[in-house]
Amino acid sequence: MHITTQKLSSQRKSAFIGGIFLIIMAAAAFFSYGYAHQSLVVNGNAYDTFANLKSSSTLFKAEIFSWLIILIADIIVAWAFFIFLKPIHKQLALLAAWLRLIYTAILAIAIAHLILVLLLTSNSAPLLNVEEQAMLFLNGFQVIWDMGLIIFGGHLMVVGYITMQSSTIPKMISFLLLLAGLSYIIMHTLLTFFLQFEKTIAIFQAILSIPMLLGEISFGIWLVVKGGKIIKNGY
């Protein structure tokens, strides 16, 4: 399939935009979940968690704001991926976009739980068992997000399969995307449905965290640097 200059320009723009927003998303996720959420939430301790949220309300608000950035970035990336991957396989590119948008909708529901927690911590009126209520919503956020990440893993596997068909995208990146997708599915299926196997989950987390991190990050960097720049007679 011959790629015209106009199509190439569209490919380059979508690749660059998608890559930039992937990197923005990674940075926002590192702050929101890797730093803020882990600093504020004490697993299994509703009272300490609530005290942290009350005393560090600015940090909690910053976490929620970062999640909103991630939400918007996910929508943009879904669009950019579709434009970039459409010449390779239109139907699968559409499937990948829909999977990411479904994940984004689930993430929005999860974020709503954090907003409810913010309302609870901001309420000056005395409420019954407010700490337990806040912890319930925080747990709800985690479970809903974990379920969404199973779908996100499916999205990455579809993207990895599509990129594997390309002659311009490095096969190593495609492999990392496939591995990351499979890792997300395994890891978050365990976290959602098999929490009783704590030791097994800890082992899987240690093993799968690296491919989960490298998959989209490597693709994002490649998109920014090289995506859509190479003209070939076929993808």
mmCIF file of C-alpha atoms in Angstrom:
data_model
loop_
_atom_site.group_PDB
_atom_site.id
_atom_site.type_symbol
_atom_site.label_atom_id
_atom_site.label_comp_id
_atom_site.label_asym_id
_atom_site.label_seq_id
_atom_site.Cartn_x
_atom_site.Cartn_y
_atom_site.Cartn_z
ATOM 1 C CA MET A 1 0.000 0.000 0.000
ATOM 2 C CA HIS A 2 1.489 3.306 -1.094
ATOM 3 C CA ILE A 3 1.555 6.005 1.567
ATOM 4 C CA THR A 4 1.107 9.545 0.275
ATOM 5 C CA THR A 5 2.883 12.569 1.730
ATOM 6 C CA GLN A 6 -0.389 13.783 3.235
ATOM 7 C CA LYS A 7 -0.989 10.430 4.892
ATOM 8 C CA LEU A 8 2.577 10.371 6.131
ATOM 9 C CA SER A 9 2.098 13.808 7.670
ATOM 10 C CA SER A 10 -1.045 12.564 9.416
ATOM 11 C CA GLN A 11 0.841 9.499 10.610
ATOM 12 C CA ARG A 12 3.675 11.626 11.950
ATOM 13 C CA LYS A 13 1.347 13.989 13.785
ATOM 14 C CA SER A 14 -0.662 11.196 15.375
ATOM 15 C CA ALA A 15 2.519 9.326 16.330
ATOM 16 C CA PHE A 16 4.052 12.403 17.925
ATOM 17 C CA ILE A 17 0.869 13.366 19.775
ATOM 18 C CA GLY A 18 0.298 9.800 20.955
ATOM 19 C CA GLY A 19 3.884 9.444 22.119
ATOM 20 C CA ILE A 20 3.903 12.765 23.967
ATOM 21 C CA PHE A 21 0.676 11.986 25.790
ATOM 22 C CA LEU A 22 1.901 8.498 26.675
ATOM 23 C CA ILE A 23 4.924 10.074 28.333
ATOM 24 C CA ILE A 24 2.746 12.680 30.077
ATOM 25 C CA MET A 25 0.478 9.878 31.256
ATOM 26 C CA ALA A 26 3.395 7.872 32.615
ATOM 27 C CA ALA A 27 4.675 10.872 34.573
ATOM 28 C CA ALA A 28 1.202 11.644 35.924
ATOM 29 C CA ALA A 29 0.685 7.996 36.910
ATOM 30 C CA PHE A 30 4.029 7.916 38.699
ATOM 31 C CA PHE A 31 2.951 10.902 40.778
ATOM 32 C CA SER A 32 -0.714 10.044 41.309
ATOM 33 C CA TYR A 33 -0.391 6.363 42.153
ATOM 34 C CA GLY A 34 3.302 5.761 42.672
ATOM 35 C CA TYR A 35 3.793 8.679 45.052
ATOM 36 C CA ALA A 36 0.604 10.383 46.259
ATOM 37 C CA HIS A 37 -1.702 7.378 46.594
ATOM 38 C CA GLN A 38 0.960 5.194 48.171
ATOM 39 C CA SER A 39 1.855 7.975 50.607
ATOM 40 C CA LEU A 40 -1.720 8.600 51.692
ATOM 41 C CA VAL A 41 -3.351 5.173 51.802
ATOM 42 C CA VAL A 42 -2.416 2.762 54.573
ATOM 43 C CA ASN A 43 -3.763 -0.617 53.526
ATOM 44 C CA GLY A 44 -6.065 -2.123 56.116
ATOM 45 C CA ASN A 45 -6.009 0.949 58.344
ATOM 46 C CA ALA A 46 -8.972 3.233 57.737
ATOM 47 C CA TYR A 47 -8.169 5.612 60.588
ATOM 48 C CA ASP A 48 -4.546 6.313 59.631
ATOM 49 C CA THR A 49 -5.581 6.655 55.996
ATOM 50 C CA PHE A 50 -8.314 9.136 56.856
ATOM 51 C CA ALA A 51 -5.909 11.114 59.031
ATOM 52 C CA ASN A 52 -3.424 11.249 56.149
ATOM 53 C CA LEU A 53 -6.110 12.432 53.751
ATOM 54 C CA LYS A 54 -7.253 15.134 56.167
ATOM 55 C CA SER A 55 -3.759 16.400 56.941
ATOM 56 C CA SER A 56 -2.543 16.206 53.325
ATOM 57 C CA SER A 57 -5.627 17.358 51.470
ATOM 58 C CA THR A 58 -3.551 19.327 48.957
ATOM 59 C CA LEU A 59 -1.610 16.209 48.016
ATOM 60 C CA PHE A 60 -4.847 14.241 47.667
ATOM 61 C CA LYS A 61 -6.342 16.939 45.439
ATOM 62 C CA ALA A 62 -3.166 16.893 43.358
ATOM 63 C CA GLU A 63 -3.537 13.128 43.026
ATOM 64 C CA ILE A 64 -7.103 13.476 41.755
ATOM 65 C CA PHE A 65 -6.030 16.207 39.335
ATOM 66 C CA SER A 66 -3.298 13.907 38.018
ATOM 67 C CA TRP A 67 -5.851 11.156 37.484
ATOM 68 C CA LEU A 68 -7.937 13.590 35.444
ATOM 69 C CA ILE A 69 -4.867 14.357 33.318
ATOM 70 C CA ILE A 70 -4.426 10.619 32.787
ATOM 71 C CA LEU A 71 -8.089 10.294 31.838
ATOM 72 C CA ILE A 72 -7.843 13.008 29.182
ATOM 73 C CA ALA A 73 -4.508 11.666 27.937
ATOM 74 C CA ASP A 74 -5.998 8.183 27.525
ATOM 75 C CA ILE A 75 -8.724 9.542 25.254
ATOM 76 C CA ILE A 76 -6.178 11.416 23.143
ATOM 77 C CA VAL A 77 -3.925 8.353 22.941
ATOM 78 C CA ALA A 78 -6.868 6.188 21.849
ATOM 79 C CA TRP A 79 -7.495 8.602 18.974
ATOM 80 C CA ALA A 80 -3.799 8.926 18.081
ATOM 81 C CA PHE A 81 -3.256 5.165 18.098
ATOM 82 C CA PHE A 82 -6.242 4.657 15.824
ATOM 83 C CA ILE A 83 -4.960 7.187 13.282
ATOM 84 C CA PHE A 84 -1.436 5.789 13.419
ATOM 85 C CA LEU A 85 -2.371 2.103 13.309
ATOM 86 C CA LYS A 86 -5.285 2.344 10.858
ATOM 87 C CA PRO A 87 -3.123 1.911 7.722
ATOM 88 C CA ILE A 88 -1.747 -1.329 9.159
ATOM 89 C CA HIS A 89 -5.061 -2.935 10.145
ATOM 90 C CA LYS A 90 -8.134 -0.719 10.285
ATOM 91 C CA GLN A 91 -10.478 -3.161 12.038
ATOM 92 C CA LEU A 92 -8.011 -4.090 14.760
ATOM 93 C CA ALA A 93 -7.000 -0.446 15.195
ATOM 94 C CA LEU A 94 -10.660 0.340 15.814
ATOM 95 C CA LEU A 95 -10.905 -2.532 18.297
ATOM 96 C CA ALA A 96 -7.815 -1.274 20.124
ATOM 97 C CA ALA A 97 -9.277 2.229 20.302
ATOM 98 C CA TRP A 98 -12.573 0.969 21.702
ATOM 99 C CA LEU A 99 -10.827 -1.183 24.296
ATOM 100 C CA ARG A 100 -8.850 1.824 25.486
ATOM 101 C CA LEU A 101 -11.960 4.001 25.594
ATOM 102 C CA ILE A 102 -13.816 1.335 27.583
ATOM 103 C CA TYR A 103 -10.885 1.221 29.986
ATOM 104 C CA THR A 104 -10.979 5.021 30.219
ATOM 105 C CA ALA A 105 -14.683 4.948 31.080
ATOM 106 C CA ILE A 106 -13.976 2.437 33.854
ATOM 107 C CA LEU A 107 -11.118 4.625 35.085
ATOM 108 C CA ALA A 108 -13.532 7.572 35.232
ATOM 109 C CA ILE A 109 -15.824 5.550 37.499
ATOM 110 C CA ALA A 110 -12.848 4.693 39.697
ATOM 111 C CA ILE A 111 -11.795 8.353 39.901
ATOM 112 C CA ALA A 112 -15.339 9.254 40.971
ATOM 113 C CA HIS A 113 -14.727 7.152 44.084
ATOM 114 C CA LEU A 114 -11.718 9.323 44.920
ATOM 115 C CA ILE A 115 -13.860 12.436 44.557
ATOM 116 C CA LEU A 116 -16.349 10.936 47.014
ATOM 117 C CA VAL A 117 -13.476 10.361 49.436
ATOM 118 C CA LEU A 118 -12.446 13.992 48.991
ATOM 119 C CA LEU A 119 -15.981 15.090 49.856
ATOM 120 C CA LEU A 120 -15.938 12.933 52.977
ATOM 121 C CA THR A 121 -12.619 14.341 54.151
ATOM 122 C CA SER A 122 -13.766 17.904 53.419
ATOM 123 C CA ASN A 123 -17.056 17.576 55.284
ATOM 124 C CA SER A 124 -16.944 19.426 58.608
ATOM 125 C CA ALA A 125 -20.180 17.863 59.851
ATOM 126 C CA PRO A 126 -19.699 14.751 62.011
ATOM 127 C CA LEU A 127 -20.536 11.561 60.151
ATOM 128 C CA LEU A 128 -20.912 8.027 61.441
ATOM 129 C CA ASN A 129 -17.991 5.730 60.575
ATOM 130 C CA VAL A 130 -16.613 8.266 58.119
ATOM 131 C CA GLU A 131 -13.188 6.608 58.144
ATOM 132 C CA GLU A 132 -14.646 3.265 57.112
ATOM 133 C CA GLN A 133 -16.740 4.937 54.424
ATOM 134 C CA ALA A 134 -13.676 6.656 52.996
ATOM 135 C CA MET A 135 -11.728 3.393 53.032
ATOM 136 C CA LEU A 136 -14.606 1.628 51.299
ATOM 137 C CA PHE A 137 -14.514 4.159 48.466
ATOM 138 C CA LEU A 138 -10.720 3.898 48.247
ATOM 139 C CA ASN A 139 -10.992 0.128 47.984
ATOM 140 C CA GLY A 140 -13.707 0.602 45.387
ATOM 141 C CA PHE A 141 -11.365 2.811 43.380
ATOM 142 C CA GLN A 142 -8.674 0.139 43.469
ATOM 143 C CA VAL A 143 -10.933 -2.770 42.531
ATOM 144 C CA ILE A 144 -12.652 -0.898 39.695
ATOM 145 C CA TRP A 145 -9.330 0.322 38.331
ATOM 146 C CA ASP A 146 -7.870 -3.187 38.528
ATOM 147 C CA MET A 147 -10.809 -4.504 36.514
ATOM 148 C CA GLY A 148 -10.297 -1.759 33.965
ATOM 149 C CA LEU A 149 -6.627 -2.635 33.657
ATOM 150 C CA ILE A 150 -7.570 -6.147 32.551
ATOM 151 C CA ILE A 151 -9.284 -4.549 29.551
ATOM 152 C CA PHE A 152 -6.313 -2.223 29.158
ATOM 153 C CA GLY A 153 -4.109 -5.302 28.899
ATOM 154 C CA GLY A 154 -6.298 -6.531 26.055
ATOM 155 C CA HIS A 155 -5.845 -3.157 24.362
ATOM 156 C CA LEU A 156 -2.062 -3.460 24.588
ATOM 157 C CA MET A 157 -2.130 -6.976 23.170
ATOM 158 C CA VAL A 158 -4.157 -5.816 20.166
ATOM 159 C CA VAL A 159 -1.783 -2.875 19.652
ATOM 160 C CA GLY A 160 1.184 -5.219 19.959
ATOM 161 C CA TYR A 161 -0.298 -7.574 17.371
ATOM 162 C CA ILE A 162 -0.964 -4.708 14.952
ATOM 163 C CA THR A 163 2.529 -3.271 15.319
ATOM 164 C CA MET A 164 3.981 -6.734 14.751
ATOM 165 C CA GLN A 165 2.536 -6.548 11.217
ATOM 166 C CA SER A 166 4.438 -3.326 10.497
ATOM 167 C CA SER A 167 7.765 -3.272 8.689
ATOM 168 C CA THR A 168 8.742 0.047 10.284
ATOM 169 C CA ILE A 169 8.026 -0.552 13.971
ATOM 170 C CA PRO A 170 10.788 -2.518 15.733
ATOM 171 C CA LYS A 171 9.722 -6.056 16.559
ATOM 172 C CA MET A 172 11.166 -5.662 20.055
ATOM 173 C CA ILE A 173 8.645 -2.904 20.781
ATOM 174 C CA SER A 174 5.823 -5.091 19.483
ATOM 175 C CA PHE A 175 7.024 -7.924 21.697
ATOM 176 C CA LEU A 176 7.185 -5.608 24.721
ATOM 177 C CA LEU A 177 3.640 -4.402 24.032
ATOM 178 C CA LEU A 178 2.365 -7.981 23.817
ATOM 179 C CA LEU A 179 4.235 -8.926 26.974
ATOM 180 C CA ALA A 180 2.973 -5.831 28.788
ATOM 181 C CA GLY A 181 -0.601 -6.594 27.757
ATOM 182 C CA LEU A 182 -0.361 -10.175 28.964
ATOM 183 C CA SER A 183 1.255 -8.979 32.198
ATOM 184 C CA TYR A 184 -1.563 -6.503 32.848
ATOM 185 C CA ILE A 185 -4.177 -9.193 32.268
ATOM 186 C CA ILE A 186 -2.485 -11.714 34.563
ATOM 187 C CA MET A 187 -1.571 -9.238 37.293
ATOM 188 C CA HIS A 188 -4.893 -7.474 37.555
ATOM 189 C CA THR A 189 -6.942 -10.639 37.213
ATOM 190 C CA LEU A 190 -5.079 -11.884 40.275
ATOM 191 C CA LEU A 191 -5.597 -8.585 42.107
ATOM 192 C CA THR A 192 -9.299 -8.509 41.259
ATOM 193 C CA PHE A 193 -10.357 -12.106 41.784
ATOM 194 C CA PHE A 194 -7.626 -13.906 43.738
ATOM 195 C CA LEU A 195 -6.520 -11.517 46.475
ATOM 196 C CA GLN A 196 -6.340 -14.412 48.925
ATOM 197 C CA PHE A 197 -3.135 -15.597 47.226
ATOM 198 C CA GLU A 198 -1.023 -12.735 48.551
ATOM 199 C CA LYS A 199 2.354 -14.456 48.224
ATOM 200 C CA THR A 200 1.678 -15.536 44.646
ATOM 201 C CA ILE A 201 0.536 -12.026 43.732
ATOM 202 C CA ALA A 202 3.670 -10.525 45.283
ATOM 203 C CA ILE A 203 5.840 -12.825 43.156
ATOM 204 C CA PHE A 204 3.943 -11.939 39.991
ATOM 205 C CA GLN A 205 4.171 -8.228 40.817
ATOM 206 C CA ALA A 206 7.933 -8.474 41.161
ATOM 207 C CA ILE A 207 8.239 -10.321 37.849
ATOM 208 C CA LEU A 208 5.664 -8.480 35.742
ATOM 209 C CA SER A 209 6.154 -4.887 36.892
ATOM 210 C CA ILE A 210 9.075 -4.304 34.519
ATOM 211 C CA PRO A 211 7.367 -5.467 31.285
ATOM 212 C CA MET A 212 4.219 -3.588 32.327
ATOM 213 C CA LEU A 213 6.304 -0.436 32.608
ATOM 214 C CA LEU A 214 8.412 -0.910 29.485
ATOM 215 C CA GLY A 215 5.641 -1.761 27.014
ATOM 216 C CA GLU A 216 3.947 1.569 26.435
ATOM 217 C CA ILE A 217 6.921 3.698 27.489
ATOM 218 C CA SER A 218 9.164 2.190 24.806
ATOM 219 C CA PHE A 219 6.417 2.577 22.205
ATOM 220 C CA GLY A 220 5.773 6.158 23.311
ATOM 221 C CA ILE A 221 9.428 7.122 22.960
ATOM 222 C CA TRP A 222 9.628 5.464 19.547
ATOM 223 C CA LEU A 223 6.479 7.275 18.418
ATOM 224 C CA VAL A 224 7.921 10.652 19.417
ATOM 225 C CA VAL A 225 11.319 10.024 17.850
ATOM 226 C CA LYS A 226 10.538 7.986 14.732
ATOM 227 C CA GLY A 227 6.833 7.298 14.390
ATOM 228 C CA GLY A 228 5.483 8.101 10.930
ATOM 229 C CA LYS A 229 8.818 9.329 9.576
ATOM 230 C CA ILE A 230 9.725 6.350 7.411
ATOM 231 C CA ILE A 231 8.106 5.978 3.998
ATOM 232 C CA LYS A 232 7.637 2.445 2.756
ATOM 233 C CA ASN A 233 5.503 0.904 0.077
ATOM 234 C CA GLY A 234 3.858 -1.144 2.748
ATOM 235 C CA TYR A 235 3.472 -1.369 6.485
#
